[in-house]
Coordinates of C-alpha atoms and ligand atoms in Angstrom, one line a residue:
Chain A
N1 CA 14.2 -14.8 10.8
L2 CA 17.6 -14.6 7.9
A3 CA 20.2 -15.4 10.5
N4 CA 18.6 -19.0 12.1
K5 CA 18.2 -19.8 9.0
L6 CA 21.6 -20.2 8.0
E7 CA 23.0 -21.2 11.0
G8 CA 21.1 -24.3 10.1
I9 CA 22.2 -23.9 6.2
F10 CA 26.2 -23.9 7.6
K11 CA 25.3 -26.7 10.9
K12 CA 24.8 -29.0 7.5
L13 CA 27.3 -28.6 5.5
R14 CA 31.0 -29.0 6.5
S15 CA 32.9 -26.7 5.0
R16 CA 35.2 -24.2 7.1
G17 CA 37.6 -22.1 6.7
R18 CA 36.9 -21.1 2.8
L19 CA 32.9 -20.0 1.4
S20 CA 32.2 -23.0 -1.3
E21 CA 30.8 -22.3 -3.7
S22 CA 28.1 -25.0 -2.7
D23 CA 27.5 -23.2 0.7
V24 CA 27.4 -20.0 -0.9
N25 CA 24.7 -21.0 -3.7
E26 CA 22.0 -22.4 -0.6
A27 CA 22.8 -19.5 1.6
L28 CA 21.7 -17.5 -1.9
R29 CA 18.7 -19.7 -2.1
E30 CA 17.8 -18.4 1.5
I31 CA 18.6 -14.9 1.1
R32 CA 16.7 -14.4 -2.5
V33 CA 13.2 -15.8 -0.4
T34 CA 14.0 -13.6 2.0
L35 CA 13.9 -10.3 0.8
L36 CA 10.8 -11.4 -2.1
E37 CA 9.0 -12.3 1.1
A38 CA 10.0 -8.8 2.0
D39 CA 9.2 -7.2 -1.1
V40 CA 12.1 -6.9 -2.8
N41 CA 11.5 -6.5 -6.1
F42 CA 12.6 -9.8 -8.2
K43 CA 14.3 -8.8 -11.1
V44 CA 16.5 -5.7 -7.9
V45 CA 16.4 -9.4 -5.9
K46 CA 18.1 -10.9 -9.2
R47 CA 20.9 -8.5 -9.3
F48 CA 22.0 -7.6 -5.6
I49 CA 21.9 -11.6 -4.9
E50 CA 24.4 -11.8 -8.0
Q51 CA 26.9 -8.7 -6.4
V52 CA 26.3 -11.3 -3.5
R53 CA 27.2 -14.6 -4.8
V54 CA 30.6 -12.6 -7.1
K55 CA 31.5 -11.0 -3.5
A56 CA 31.3 -14.2 -1.3
I57 CA 32.6 -17.3 -3.2
G58 CA 36.3 -17.8 -2.1
Q59 CA 36.0 -15.6 0.6
D60 CA 38.1 -16.5 3.0
V61 CA 36.1 -16.6 6.8
L62 CA 36.9 -15.1 9.0
K63 CA 38.1 -16.3 12.6
S64 CA 35.7 -14.9 15.2
L65 CA 32.3 -15.5 12.1
T66 CA 31.0 -18.4 10.8
P67 CA 30.7 -19.5 7.5
G68 CA 26.5 -17.9 7.9
Q69 CA 28.1 -14.9 10.2
Q70 CA 30.1 -14.1 6.8
I71 CA 27.2 -14.5 4.7
I72 CA 25.3 -12.7 6.9
K73 CA 27.8 -9.7 6.8
I74 CA 28.4 -9.3 3.1
V75 CA 24.2 -9.5 2.6
R76 CA 24.7 -6.5 4.9
D77 CA 27.3 -4.6 3.5
E78 CA 26.1 -4.9 0.1
L79 CA 22.3 -4.1 1.0
T80 CA 23.4 -0.8 3.4
M81 CA 25.8 0.0 0.7
L82 CA 22.8 -0.4 -1.8
M83 CA 21.0 2.1 0.4
D84 CA 24.1 4.0 -0.4
P85 CA 24.9 5.8 2.5
G86 CA 27.0 8.5 0.9
S87 CA 23.8 10.5 -0.2
L88 CA 22.6 9.9 2.6
K89 CA 21.6 13.6 2.6
G90 CA 20.2 14.1 6.2
P91 CA 17.0 16.3 6.6
I92 CA 15.9 19.5 4.3
K93 CA 17.7 22.2 4.9
P94 CA 15.6 25.1 3.2
A95 CA 18.0 27.6 1.3
A96 CA 16.5 31.5 0.6
F97 CA 13.7 32.6 -0.6
P98 CA 11.2 30.6 -2.7
Y99 CA 12.7 27.5 -1.6
I100 CA 9.5 25.4 -3.1
I101 CA 8.9 21.1 -2.0
F102 CA 6.0 19.3 -4.1
L103 CA 4.8 15.7 -2.5
V104 CA 4.1 13.4 -5.3
G105 CA 2.3 9.9 -4.9
I106 CA -0.2 7.2 -5.5
Q107 CA -3.5 7.7 -4.0
G108 CA -3.4 7.1 -0.2
S109 CA 0.4 7.3 0.3
G110 CA 0.7 9.2 3.5
K111 CA 1.1 12.8 1.8
T112 CA -1.0 15.3 2.2
T113 CA -0.3 14.0 6.2
T114 CA 3.9 13.6 4.6
V115 CA 3.0 17.7 3.9
A116 CA 2.0 18.8 7.5
K117 CA 4.8 16.8 9.0
L118 CA 7.3 18.3 7.3
A119 CA 6.0 21.8 7.7
L120 CA 5.7 20.9 12.0
N121 CA 9.8 20.0 11.9
F122 CA 10.0 23.5 9.6
K123 CA 8.9 24.9 12.6
K124 CA 10.2 23.6 14.6
E125 CA 13.5 25.1 13.3
G126 CA 12.6 28.7 13.2
F127 CA 11.0 28.5 9.8
N128 CA 7.5 30.4 8.7
P129 CA 6.1 27.9 6.0
L130 CA 3.5 28.1 4.1
L131 CA 0.8 24.1 2.7
V132 CA -0.6 24.7 -0.5
A133 CA -3.6 22.9 -1.5
T134 CA -3.3 21.9 -5.2
D135 CA -5.9 18.3 -4.5
V136 CA -9.0 20.0 -6.0
K137 CA -10.1 17.0 -6.8
R138 CA -10.3 14.8 -3.7
P139 CA -13.5 15.3 -1.3
A140 CA -11.7 17.2 1.6
A141 CA -9.0 17.3 0.5
E142 CA -8.3 20.9 0.8
E143 CA -9.9 20.9 4.0
Q144 CA -7.8 18.0 5.6
L145 CA -4.6 20.2 4.2
E146 CA -6.0 22.8 6.2
I147 CA -6.9 21.7 9.4
L148 CA -3.8 20.1 9.9
A149 CA -2.3 23.7 9.3
R150 CA -4.1 24.3 12.3
Q151 CA -3.4 21.9 14.2
I152 CA 0.6 23.2 14.3
G153 CA -0.1 26.7 13.7
V154 CA 0.8 27.1 10.2
G155 CA -0.8 29.3 6.8
A156 CA -2.1 27.1 4.4
F157 CA -3.5 28.2 1.1
R158 CA -5.9 27.0 -1.1
R159 CA -7.6 28.5 -4.0
Q160 CA -10.1 31.3 -3.7
G161 CA -12.1 30.0 -7.4
N162 CA -11.8 27.5 -9.3
E163 CA -7.8 27.2 -10.6
G164 CA -6.0 24.4 -11.1
P165 CA -2.9 23.9 -9.4
V166 CA -0.5 26.5 -12.1
A167 CA -2.5 29.0 -10.7
I168 CA -3.4 27.5 -7.0
C169 CA 0.6 28.1 -6.7
Q170 CA 1.5 30.8 -8.6
N171 CA -1.4 32.9 -6.5
A172 CA 0.4 31.2 -3.2
L173 CA 4.3 32.0 -4.2
Q174 CA 2.8 36.1 -4.4
R175 CA 1.4 34.9 -1.0
A176 CA 4.0 33.2 0.6
Q177 CA 6.6 37.0 -1.1
L178 CA 4.3 38.8 0.9
N179 CA 4.1 37.0 4.2
K180 CA 7.8 36.0 4.6
N181 CA 6.7 32.0 3.9
N182 CA 9.1 29.1 4.0
P183 CA 9.6 26.9 2.8
I184 CA 6.3 26.2 0.4
I185 CA 5.5 22.5 0.6
V186 CA 2.8 21.7 -2.2
D187 CA 0.5 18.7 -1.5
T188 CA -0.9 17.0 -4.9
A189 CA -3.3 14.7 -5.6
G190 CA -2.7 11.4 -5.4
R191 CA -2.3 9.3 -9.2
F192 CA -1.4 6.7 -10.4
H193 CA 2.0 6.1 -12.9
I194 CA 0.5 5.2 -15.5
D195 CA -2.4 7.9 -16.1
E196 CA -1.2 9.5 -19.0
E197 CA -3.4 12.5 -17.7
L198 CA -3.0 13.0 -15.1
M199 CA 1.0 12.3 -15.1
A200 CA 1.3 15.4 -18.0
E201 CA -0.9 17.5 -15.5
L202 CA 2.5 16.9 -12.9
I203 CA 4.8 17.8 -15.9
G204 CA 3.6 21.3 -15.9
L205 CA 3.1 22.0 -12.7
K206 CA 6.9 21.6 -12.2
N207 CA 8.0 22.7 -14.9
N208 CA 5.8 26.2 -14.4
I209 CA 6.9 27.0 -10.9
N210 CA 10.8 25.5 -10.7
P211 CA 10.3 23.0 -7.1
Q212 CA 13.5 23.1 -5.3
E213 CA 12.5 19.8 -3.8
V214 CA 10.2 16.7 -5.8
L215 CA 9.5 13.8 -3.1
L216 CA 8.0 11.0 -3.6
V217 CA 5.8 10.0 -1.2
A218 CA 5.1 5.9 -0.5
D219 CA 4.2 3.2 1.3
A220 CA 6.4 1.1 3.0
T221 CA 3.5 -1.7 2.6
T222 CA 4.1 -1.1 -1.4
G223 CA 4.7 -4.3 -3.2
Q224 CA 6.2 -5.3 -6.5
E225 CA 5.2 -2.5 -8.8
A226 CA 7.6 0.4 -6.6
V227 CA 10.1 -0.4 -9.0
N228 CA 7.3 0.7 -11.7
I229 CA 6.4 3.4 -9.9
A230 CA 9.2 5.1 -8.8
S231 CA 11.0 4.5 -12.3
T232 CA 8.3 6.1 -14.1
F233 CA 7.9 9.3 -11.8
N234 CA 11.4 9.5 -11.8
D235 CA 11.7 9.5 -15.6
R236 CA 9.0 11.7 -16.4
L237 CA 8.7 13.9 -13.6
G238 CA 12.5 13.7 -11.8
I239 CA 12.5 13.1 -8.5
D240 CA 14.9 15.0 -6.0
G241 CA 14.0 12.2 -3.5
I242 CA 11.8 9.4 -1.7
I243 CA 9.7 9.2 1.5
L244 CA 8.7 6.0 3.0
T245 CA 5.2 5.9 5.1
K246 CA 3.6 4.2 7.7
L247 CA 6.7 2.4 8.8
D248 CA 4.9 2.1 11.9
G249 CA 2.7 -1.4 10.4
D250 CA 4.9 -4.9 10.5
A251 CA 5.4 -3.7 6.5
R252 CA 9.1 -5.1 6.0
G253 CA 10.3 -2.0 3.2
G254 CA 11.3 -4.0 0.9
A255 CA 9.8 -1.9 -2.0
A256 CA 12.4 0.8 -0.3
L257 CA 15.0 -0.9 -1.1
S258 CA 14.2 -1.1 -4.8
M259 CA 12.7 2.5 -5.0
K260 CA 16.5 3.0 -3.6
E261 CA 18.2 0.9 -6.9
V262 CA 16.4 1.5 -9.9
T263 CA 15.9 5.5 -9.2
G264 CA 18.9 6.1 -7.6
K265 CA 17.6 8.6 -5.5
P266 CA 17.7 8.6 -1.1
I267 CA 15.1 8.1 0.8
R268 CA 15.1 11.6 2.9
Y269 CA 12.2 10.0 5.6
I270 CA 10.5 8.0 7.5
G271 CA 7.1 8.5 7.8
I272 CA 6.4 6.8 11.7
G273 CA 2.7 6.8 12.4
E274 CA -0.5 9.1 11.9
K275 CA 0.7 12.4 14.4
L276 CA 2.1 14.9 13.1
D277 CA 5.3 14.9 14.9
A278 CA 5.2 10.7 13.9
I279 CA 8.4 12.1 10.7
E280 CA 12.0 10.7 11.4
P281 CA 15.5 11.0 8.5
F282 CA 16.1 8.4 7.3
Y283 CA 18.4 5.8 8.4
P284 CA 20.4 2.5 6.3
D285 CA 20.7 0.7 8.9
R286 CA 18.0 0.5 10.2
L287 CA 15.9 -0.4 6.8
T288 CA 18.8 -3.3 6.5
S289 CA 17.7 -5.7 9.3
R290 CA 13.7 -4.8 9.0
I291 CA 14.1 -6.3 5.6
L292 CA 16.3 -8.7 6.4
G293 CA 13.7 -9.7 9.3
Chain B
F1 CA 5.0 -17.9 -23.4
K2 CA 4.1 -16.1 -26.2
D3 CA 3.1 -18.9 -28.8
R4 CA 2.5 -23.1 -28.7
G5 CA 6.6 -24.3 -27.7
K6 CA 7.6 -27.1 -26.0
I7 CA 7.9 -26.7 -22.3
T8 CA 11.6 -25.1 -20.8
Q9 CA 13.5 -24.3 -18.1
T10 CA 13.0 -20.6 -18.9
L11 CA 9.3 -21.1 -19.5
L12 CA 8.9 -22.3 -16.3
D13 CA 11.4 -19.2 -14.9
E14 CA 9.7 -16.9 -17.0
L15 CA 6.7 -17.8 -15.5
E16 CA 7.8 -18.1 -11.5
E17 CA 8.8 -14.0 -12.9
V18 CA 5.2 -14.0 -13.9
L19 CA 3.9 -14.8 -10.6
I20 CA 5.9 -13.4 -8.1
M21 CA 6.4 -10.3 -9.8
A22 CA 1.9 -10.3 -9.8
D23 CA 2.6 -10.2 -5.6
L24 CA 1.6 -13.8 -5.4
G25 CA 4.7 -14.5 -3.0
V26 CA 7.3 -16.7 -2.7
S27 CA 5.5 -19.7 -1.5
A28 CA 1.9 -19.8 -3.3
T29 CA 4.2 -19.5 -6.3
Q30 CA 6.1 -22.3 -5.9
K31 CA 2.3 -23.9 -4.1
I32 CA 1.7 -23.2 -8.8
I33 CA 4.2 -24.6 -9.6
G34 CA 4.7 -28.0 -7.8
H35 CA 1.3 -28.2 -8.9
L36 CA 2.1 -27.8 -12.3
Q37 CA 5.5 -29.8 -12.7
E38 CA 3.0 -33.1 -11.1
K39 CA 1.2 -32.4 -14.2
I40 CA 3.8 -31.8 -16.7
R41 CA 5.8 -35.2 -15.6
T42 CA 2.5 -36.8 -15.7
N43 CA 1.8 -35.7 -19.2
E44 CA -0.8 -34.2 -18.6
V45 CA 0.3 -30.8 -19.3
K46 CA 1.9 -30.6 -22.9
D47 CA 3.2 -27.7 -24.1
S48 CA 3.2 -24.2 -23.1
E49 CA -0.2 -23.1 -24.3
E50 CA -1.5 -25.9 -22.2
V51 CA 0.8 -24.8 -19.3
K52 CA -0.7 -21.2 -19.1
D53 CA -5.0 -22.1 -19.3
F54 CA -3.6 -24.8 -16.4
I55 CA -2.0 -22.0 -14.5
K56 CA -5.6 -19.4 -14.9
T57 CA -7.6 -22.0 -14.3
L58 CA -5.5 -23.0 -11.5
I59 CA -5.9 -19.8 -10.1
A60 CA -9.4 -19.3 -10.9
Q61 CA -9.8 -22.3 -8.5
I62 CA -8.0 -21.3 -6.2
L63 CA -9.8 -17.7 -5.7
E64 CA -13.4 -18.9 -6.0
K65 CA -13.4 -21.5 -3.1
N66 CA -14.6 -19.7 -0.6
E67 CA -16.7 -17.3 -3.5
I68 CA -20.5 -17.3 -2.2
E69 CA -23.8 -16.7 -3.9
E70 CA -24.4 -13.1 -2.7
S71 CA -28.5 -13.6 -2.0
H72 CA -29.0 -9.7 -1.0
K73 CA -32.4 -11.1 0.6
W74 CA -31.4 -9.1 4.1
Q75 CA -32.9 -8.7 6.6
P76 CA -33.2 -4.6 7.2
P77 CA -31.0 -3.2 8.8
H78 CA -28.2 -5.1 7.5
V79 CA -25.4 -3.4 8.8
I80 CA -21.4 -3.6 6.6
M81 CA -18.8 -2.1 8.8
V82 CA -16.3 -1.7 7.0
I83 CA -12.8 -1.9 8.1
G84 CA -8.3 -1.6 7.4
V85 CA -5.4 -0.3 7.6
N86 CA -4.4 3.7 6.4
G87 CA -5.5 5.1 3.7
V88 CA -6.8 1.7 1.0
G89 CA -9.7 3.7 -0.1
K90 CA -12.2 2.9 3.4
T91 CA -14.2 5.4 2.0
T92 CA -14.0 6.1 -1.1
T93 CA -15.6 2.6 -1.5
I94 CA -18.3 3.1 1.5
G95 CA -19.5 5.8 -0.9
K96 CA -18.8 3.8 -4.4
L97 CA -21.1 0.6 -2.4
A98 CA -23.6 3.0 -1.4
W99 CA -24.3 4.3 -5.0
R100 CA -24.8 0.8 -6.3
L101 CA -27.3 -0.1 -3.5
K102 CA -29.1 3.4 -3.5
K103 CA -29.2 2.8 -7.1
E104 CA -30.9 -1.4 -5.9
G105 CA -33.7 0.7 -4.4
K106 CA -32.3 0.3 -0.9
K107 CA -32.8 3.3 1.4
V108 CA -28.8 3.4 3.4
L109 CA -27.5 4.9 6.2
L110 CA -24.1 6.1 6.4
A111 CA -22.5 6.5 9.8
A112 CA -19.4 8.5 10.2
G113 CA -17.5 6.4 11.7
D114 CA -14.0 8.2 11.8
T115 CA -14.1 10.6 14.3
F116 CA -9.8 10.6 14.0
R117 CA -8.9 11.5 10.7
A118 CA -8.4 15.5 10.2
A119 CA -11.1 15.6 6.9
A120 CA -12.6 12.4 7.2
I121 CA -16.1 13.5 8.6
D122 CA -16.3 15.9 5.2
Q123 CA -15.2 14.0 2.9
L124 CA -17.6 11.0 3.6
E125 CA -20.7 13.6 3.6
I126 CA -19.9 14.8 1.1
W127 CA -20.1 11.6 -0.2
A128 CA -23.1 11.2 0.8
Q129 CA -24.3 14.3 -0.4
K130 CA -23.5 13.4 -4.1
I131 CA -25.1 10.3 -3.8
G132 CA -28.2 11.4 -1.7
V133 CA -28.6 9.6 1.5
D134 CA -28.5 10.1 4.8
F135 CA -25.7 10.7 7.2
I136 CA -25.3 10.3 10.6
K137 CA -21.7 12.2 11.9
H138 CA -21.1 13.7 15.5
Q139 CA -18.7 15.6 16.5
P140 CA -14.2 15.4 15.3
G141 CA -12.9 13.5 18.6
A142 CA -15.7 12.2 19.4
D143 CA -16.3 8.4 20.8
P144 CA -16.4 6.3 17.4
S145 CA -18.4 3.3 19.2
A146 CA -21.2 6.5 19.7
V147 CA -21.0 7.3 16.6
V148 CA -22.3 3.9 15.4
F149 CA -24.9 3.4 18.5
D150 CA -26.5 6.2 17.0
A151 CA -26.9 5.1 13.4
I152 CA -27.9 2.0 13.7
Q153 CA -30.0 3.1 16.9
A154 CA -32.1 6.2 13.7
G155 CA -31.3 3.1 11.3
K156 CA -33.2 0.8 12.9
A157 CA -36.1 3.2 13.3
R158 CA -36.0 4.8 10.9
G159 CA -36.1 1.5 8.8
Y160 CA -33.4 1.0 6.6
D161 CA -32.1 -1.8 4.2
I162 CA -28.7 -1.2 4.8
I163 CA -25.9 0.8 7.7
I164 CA -22.5 1.2 6.6
A165 CA -19.7 2.3 8.9
D166 CA -16.9 3.9 7.8
T167 CA -13.6 3.3 10.2
A168 CA -10.2 5.4 10.7
G169 CA -7.1 3.7 9.4
R170 CA -5.6 1.9 11.2
Q171 CA -1.6 -0.2 11.2
H172 CA -3.8 -3.5 12.7
T173 CA -0.6 -4.2 14.8
K174 CA -2.0 -1.4 17.0
A175 CA -3.4 -3.3 19.8
N176 CA -5.0 -0.8 21.7
L177 CA -6.6 0.7 17.7
M178 CA -8.0 -2.7 18.1
E179 CA -9.1 -2.7 21.1
E180 CA -11.9 0.0 19.6
L181 CA -12.3 -1.7 16.7
K182 CA -13.3 -4.6 19.1
K183 CA -15.7 -2.3 21.2
M184 CA -17.6 -0.6 18.0
K185 CA -18.7 -4.2 17.0
R186 CA -20.0 -5.0 19.9
V187 CA -21.2 -1.9 20.5
I188 CA -23.1 -2.1 17.4
G189 CA -24.5 -6.1 18.8
K190 CA -25.8 -5.1 21.8
V191 CA -28.5 -3.2 19.0
I192 CA -29.2 -5.7 16.8
P193 CA -28.3 -8.7 17.4
D194 CA -26.3 -11.2 15.3
A195 CA -25.1 -7.3 13.9
P196 CA -22.2 -6.3 11.8
H197 CA -24.0 -9.1 9.6
E198 CA -20.7 -7.9 6.8
V199 CA -17.3 -6.9 8.3
L200 CA -15.9 -6.0 4.8
L201 CA -11.3 -5.7 4.8
V202 CA -10.4 -3.5 2.4
L203 CA -7.0 -3.7 0.6
D204 CA -4.7 -1.9 -1.5
A205 CA -3.8 -4.0 -5.1
N206 CA -0.5 -1.9 -4.6
T207 CA 0.3 -3.4 -1.1
G208 CA 3.0 -6.7 -1.1
Q209 CA 3.2 -9.1 1.2
N210 CA 2.1 -7.6 4.4
A211 CA -2.1 -7.6 3.1
L212 CA -0.9 -11.0 4.8
S213 CA -0.5 -10.2 8.0
Q214 CA -3.1 -7.2 8.3
T215 CA -5.8 -10.0 6.8
N216 CA -4.6 -12.4 9.4
L217 CA -4.9 -9.9 12.5
F218 CA -8.4 -7.7 10.9
H219 CA -9.7 -11.2 10.8
Q220 CA -8.7 -12.5 14.4
N221 CA -10.0 -9.9 16.9
L222 CA -12.8 -9.5 14.2
G223 CA -14.4 -12.0 11.9
V224 CA -14.2 -11.0 8.6
T225 CA -17.0 -11.9 6.5
G226 CA -15.6 -10.2 2.9
I227 CA -12.7 -7.7 0.9
V228 CA -12.6 -5.5 -1.1
L229 CA -9.3 -5.2 -3.1
T230 CA -9.0 -1.6 -4.4
K231 CA -6.7 0.8 -7.2
L232 CA -7.3 -2.5 -9.3
D233 CA -7.0 0.7 -12.4
G234 CA -3.7 0.5 -11.3
S235 CA -0.3 -1.3 -12.9
A236 CA -0.5 -4.1 -9.7
K237 CA -2.2 -7.0 -10.0
G238 CA -2.7 -7.9 -6.2
G239 CA -1.9 -11.5 -6.2
I240 CA -1.7 -11.3 -2.8
I241 CA -4.8 -12.3 -2.8
V242 CA -4.7 -16.0 -3.8
N243 CA -3.1 -16.6 -1.4
I244 CA -5.4 -15.0 1.4
A245 CA -8.0 -16.9 -0.5
D246 CA -6.1 -20.6 0.2
T247 CA -5.2 -19.4 3.5
F248 CA -8.3 -17.9 4.4
D249 CA -12.1 -18.9 4.2
I250 CA -12.9 -14.9 3.9
P251 CA -15.1 -13.7 0.3
I252 CA -13.5 -11.2 -1.9
K253 CA -16.3 -9.8 -3.1
Y254 CA -15.6 -6.5 -5.0
I255 CA -12.8 -4.7 -7.0
G256 CA -12.1 -1.2 -6.9
L257 CA -11.6 -0.1 -10.4
G258 CA -11.0 4.1 -10.3
E259 CA -12.0 7.1 -8.0
E260 CA -16.2 7.7 -9.2
L261 CA -18.5 5.9 -8.1
D262 CA -19.2 3.7 -10.5
N263 CA -15.4 1.7 -10.6
L264 CA -16.8 -0.7 -7.9
Q265 CA -17.2 -4.1 -9.0
E266 CA -18.1 -7.4 -8.5
F267 CA -15.2 -9.5 -8.1
H268 CA -14.8 -12.4 -10.9
P269 CA -12.7 -15.3 -10.4
A270 CA -11.4 -16.4 -14.3
L271 CA -11.5 -13.0 -15.5
F272 CA -8.8 -12.0 -12.1
A273 CA -6.2 -15.4 -12.7
S274 CA -6.4 -14.0 -16.4
A275 CA -6.1 -10.7 -16.0
L276 CA -2.8 -11.8 -13.2
L277 CA -1.7 -13.3 -16.1
T278 CA -1.2 -10.9 -18.9
Ligands
LIG1 N1 0.1 4.0 10.5 C1 0.7 5.6 9.7 N2 -0.3 6.1 8.7 C2 -0.2 6.8 8.0 C3 1.1 8.1 8.0 N3 1.0 8.3 6.4 C4 0.5 8.8 6.6 N4 -1.2 8.1 7.0 C5 -2.4 7.1 7.3 O1 -2.5 6.9 6.1 C6 -3.8 7.7 5.3 C7 -3.9 8.5 4.2 O2 -2.7 9.9 4.5 P1 -3.5 10.8 3.7 O3 -1.8 12.0 4.3 O4 -4.1 11.0 3.7 O5 -2.8 10.6 1.8 P2 -2.3 11.0 0.7 O6 -1.4 10.0 -0.2 O7 -2.4 12.6 0.4 O8 -3.6 10.9 0.4 P3 -4.8 11.0 -1.8 O9 -4.3 12.5 -1.4 O10 -5.8 10.4 -1.1 O11 -3.4 10.0 -2.7 C8 -4.4 9.0 6.3 O12 -5.0 8.3 6.9 C9 -2.9 8.8 7.0 O13 -3.0 9.1 9.3 C10 2.0 7.3 9.1 O14 3.3 7.3 8.7 N5 1.6 5.6 9.6
LIG2 N1 -7.0 5.1 -8.5 C1 -8.3 4.5 -6.8 N2 -8.0 5.3 -6.5 C2 -8.9 5.2 -5.4 C3 -9.4 3.6 -5.4 N3 -10.7 3.6 -4.1 C4 -9.9 4.5 -3.4 N4 -8.9 5.0 -4.3 C5 -8.0 6.3 -3.6 O1 -7.3 6.3 -2.9 C6 -7.3 7.4 -1.6 C7 -8.0 6.9 -0.6 O2 -9.4 7.3 0.0 P1 -9.9 6.4 0.9 O3 -11.7 6.2 0.8 O4 -9.4 8.7 1.6 O5 -9.6 5.9 2.2 P2 -9.4 5.4 3.6 O6 -8.5 4.2 3.6 O7 -10.7 6.0 3.4 O8 -8.2 6.7 3.9 P3 -8.4 7.1 5.7 O9 -9.5 6.7 6.0 O10 -7.5 7.9 5.8 O11 -7.4 5.2 6.4 C8 -8.2 8.9 -2.4 O12 -6.9 9.3 -3.1 C9 -9.3 7.8 -3.5 O13 -9.3 8.3 -4.5 C10 -9.4 2.6 -6.5 O14 -10.3 1.8 -6.0 N5 -8.8 3.5 -7.6
LIG3 MG1 -3.8 14.2 0.2
LIG4 MG1 -11.0 6.9 5.0

């Protein structure tokens, strides 16, 4: 792992007392490889390495640390700052009716499942959520949401006729008002950020319904395109936060760093399994350790 | 590398950026650039245009090494098991594959082997109905191996050419879920020796380096005979399969280019290599 590699590097170097430029450069090469292998975006890594270089050169090595440990400490601190715990908002707190939450993202990222996970959380906190099925394209997507709703004992709304997503949401809001449902969590069809028509559909839906939260649901295994996906969804649609799913596998999750860095938006939750209670608020230092391997 | 020019360090840096951003990963990129630098040293590659051609050819060669002629002269019933992590496109790919095989005149049977995920059976059933192929299912929560056993028995008895088994998505790191797949494979083998004849691993082109770990563990546990790379209609290049092709002996059989039935194509190494560099 990175810690051992850096120890190995510094064993070979004689420097003590101060981190020299050549010590730092060699360590940065290892750190760069570690971050790229963890799927952090190439350009994000470039910027990050420069930040670390500036912080590290000429630094006094703290009495209690070896040079390798010193560099790791700088990297860890810089990474954790990038994840910006200042903006750490914790779980969502639905305010007055209507508190509308959109879940958006590319195909297969875990949106439908996460809608139900969020609903279960809110139910446990005493809310009465309503799930809204606007994915009328994927075979049995509406069934999927209904079954999940039934499993957790919350209501689900699906279209009655041939309405599109806007009408479905409007009708769902009417139902929510009558039934006193809040929050209203909207599942959307998976779509590519480069699909003009589908992005326009989503933008139209947002403009019409005015959700309080738009959350990008992204797979923790996403590679270099994470930057493109997140920035396009953010620039064109506008997102308020990110949910990173499937962290119960062995993906390092570098995509999280890339998406946070390029959008500035907070990661609100992580998905850690297929069951509906497998969701947690996001802790930056845990993900930092994971990315550094 | 726009027009024919000198080979500069900038060019090599740009090349490294292109390959890494295509998800080839550090080690595959370093290996490829290493080969290139050797050719530059011996003057076999002399300008930026030749650099591009060399890289394309090298990547195509890596991708070609495992490709085999698909004879399609299978002994019926030919059994295909489709596996992979959550959400990569297994169920949709089975629909596309069944459609393609039906158009070739084959009698296809689909087995609803995902008895776990909400509406997984309904999803595959809708595809089966759209295509017009037969479908075997049990109730949700049933033993997946029992469904597949049933399907293979029925397939054998009623003379189907191809039987395709869908499975639930799962993380490759979960030993108990891998055991479930191994049991399904054994059960299939009990009904038809040598079956499943094909174990198709579905990978998502948006996935980064984790695709290596996925391939490694699925292959170790089940023996993967072919890969399908889906969602290449997005912006992801799927470069991780260059490392996979180099590391394993598994052929890449198909690519997925969309959500509709005809969005499945056979894999072409040279075309893929070209697309990686654009
Ligand atoms: N292991 C694991 N699986 C997950 C997680 N979240 C979702 N899944 C699974 O990922 C697969 C895809 O989930 P869906 O909720 O259908 O994804 P989606 O984004 O709605 O997919 P589309 O609507 O087709 O775009 C399913 O098998 C889910 O059970 C997670 O945190 N961990
Ligand atoms: N754009 C695009 N979408 C695809 C492709 N293949 C699958 N999808 C979409 O990806 C999402 C997930 O597909 P599924 O077939 O449900 O994936 P799966 O692997 O069976 O998922 P689980 O069974 O939940 O693990 C759906 O929205 C599909 O339409 C493809 O090649 N291109
Ligand atoms: Mg969905
Ligand atoms: Mg499926």
